[in-house]
Structures are given as structure tokens and as C-alpha cells.
Amino acid sequence: MSFWRVLLAIVFPPLSVLDKGCGSILIVFLLTLAGWIPGVVAALVILNNPKYK
């Protein structure tokens, strides 16, 4: 996980998981709409998970 990805996850979470698939983008986008902090947490979890390419 690069510094720029983490920074992007904090500023605009859905954009940081753009290459992780449509489902991840949708989940992070909906969580970001519900609140900024849940969106950031979800984006960081997805970026940190080695299961996702």
C-alpha cells in the first residue's frame, strides 16, 4: 500500500479502490455516502487486504 493510495483513501475513498472491482467501489461509495469515516475505513481495509489484487 503506497503513501498516495492511503492519502487518496482519506481524501476520496471510492477513487482509491478503483482498480479493485465494481463491488468494492460500490460498497465504499455507499459507505462514504453514509458517512466519511466508514468510507475511509472500508477503503483502507480493502487496500490492506491481500485477497484483493
PDB file of C-alpha atoms in Angstrom:
ATOM      1  CA  MET A   1       0.000   0.000   0.000  1.00  0.00           C
ATOM      2  CA  SER A   2       1.608   3.210  -1.134  1.00  0.00           C
ATOM      3  CA  PHE A   3       1.516   6.582   0.543  1.00  0.00           C
ATOM      4  CA  TRP A   4      -0.510   8.061  -2.328  1.00  0.00           C
ATOM      5  CA  ARG A   5      -3.136   5.332  -2.098  1.00  0.00           C
ATOM      6  CA  VAL A   6      -3.569   5.966   1.630  1.00  0.00           C
ATOM      7  CA  LEU A   7      -3.820   9.705   1.049  1.00  0.00           C
ATOM      8  CA  LEU A   8      -6.384   9.142  -1.707  1.00  0.00           C
ATOM      9  CA  ALA A   9      -8.338   6.802   0.580  1.00  0.00           C
ATOM     10  CA  ILE A  10      -8.531   9.553   3.170  1.00  0.00           C
ATOM     11  CA  VAL A  11      -9.470  12.320   0.719  1.00  0.00           C
ATOM     12  CA  PHE A  12     -11.842  10.413  -1.603  1.00  0.00           C
ATOM     13  CA  PRO A  13     -12.248   6.745  -0.642  1.00  0.00           C
ATOM     14  CA  PRO A  14     -14.086   5.390  -3.739  1.00  0.00           C
ATOM     15  CA  LEU A  15     -11.357   6.612  -6.053  1.00  0.00           C
ATOM     16  CA  SER A  16      -8.680   4.755  -4.115  1.00  0.00           C
ATOM     17  CA  VAL A  17     -10.291   1.346  -4.736  1.00  0.00           C
ATOM     18  CA  LEU A  18     -10.965   1.979  -8.421  1.00  0.00           C
ATOM     19  CA  ASP A  19      -8.892  -0.984  -9.609  1.00  0.00           C
ATOM     20  CA  LYS A  20     -10.325  -3.426  -7.037  1.00  0.00           C
ATOM     21  CA  GLY A  21     -13.579  -4.124  -8.869  1.00  0.00           C
ATOM     22  CA  CYS A  22     -17.105  -2.826  -9.188  1.00  0.00           C
ATOM     23  CA  GLY A  23     -18.325  -4.364  -5.924  1.00  0.00           C
ATOM     24  CA  SER A  24     -15.606  -2.724  -3.876  1.00  0.00           C
ATOM     25  CA  ILE A  25     -16.230   0.643  -5.475  1.00  0.00           C
ATOM     26  CA  LEU A  26     -19.959   0.376  -4.809  1.00  0.00           C
ATOM     27  CA  ILE A  27     -19.514  -0.670  -1.176  1.00  0.00           C
ATOM     28  CA  VAL A  28     -17.018   2.090  -0.442  1.00  0.00           C
ATOM     29  CA  PHE A  29     -19.158   4.654  -2.277  1.00  0.00           C
ATOM     30  CA  LEU A  30     -22.275   3.745  -0.301  1.00  0.00           C
ATOM     31  CA  LEU A  31     -20.375   3.788   2.979  1.00  0.00           C
ATOM     32  CA  THR A  32     -18.904   7.168   2.067  1.00  0.00           C
ATOM     33  CA  LEU A  33     -22.404   8.486   1.424  1.00  0.00           C
ATOM     34  CA  ALA A  34     -23.471   7.179   4.836  1.00  0.00           C
ATOM     35  CA  GLY A  35     -20.517   8.899   6.452  1.00  0.00           C
ATOM     36  CA  TRP A  36     -16.988   9.837   5.581  1.00  0.00           C
ATOM     37  CA  ILE A  37     -15.313   7.754   8.296  1.00  0.00           C
ATOM     38  CA  PRO A  38     -16.972   4.427   7.353  1.00  0.00           C
ATOM     39  CA  GLY A  39     -15.930   5.006   3.742  1.00  0.00           C
ATOM     40  CA  VAL A  40     -12.330   5.677   4.717  1.00  0.00           C
ATOM     41  CA  VAL A  41     -12.202   2.629   6.973  1.00  0.00           C
ATOM     42  CA  ALA A  42     -13.666   0.375   4.275  1.00  0.00           C
ATOM     43  CA  ALA A  43     -11.236   1.714   1.661  1.00  0.00           C
ATOM     44  CA  LEU A  44      -8.250   1.146   3.943  1.00  0.00           C
ATOM     45  CA  VAL A  45      -9.422  -2.379   4.783  1.00  0.00           C
ATOM     46  CA  ILE A  46      -9.837  -3.229   1.093  1.00  0.00           C
ATOM     47  CA  LEU A  47      -6.447  -1.737   0.239  1.00  0.00           C
ATOM     48  CA  ASN A  48      -4.785  -3.630   3.094  1.00  0.00           C
ATOM     49  CA  ASN A  49      -6.369  -6.998   2.272  1.00  0.00           C
ATOM     50  CA  PRO A  50      -4.009  -9.226   0.249  1.00  0.00           C
ATOM     51  CA  LYS A  51      -7.002 -11.198  -1.068  1.00  0.00           C
ATOM     52  CA  TYR A  52      -7.811  -8.352  -3.464  1.00  0.00           C
ATOM     53  CA  LYS A  53      -5.339  -7.923  -6.300  1.00  0.00           C
TER      54      LYS A  53
END
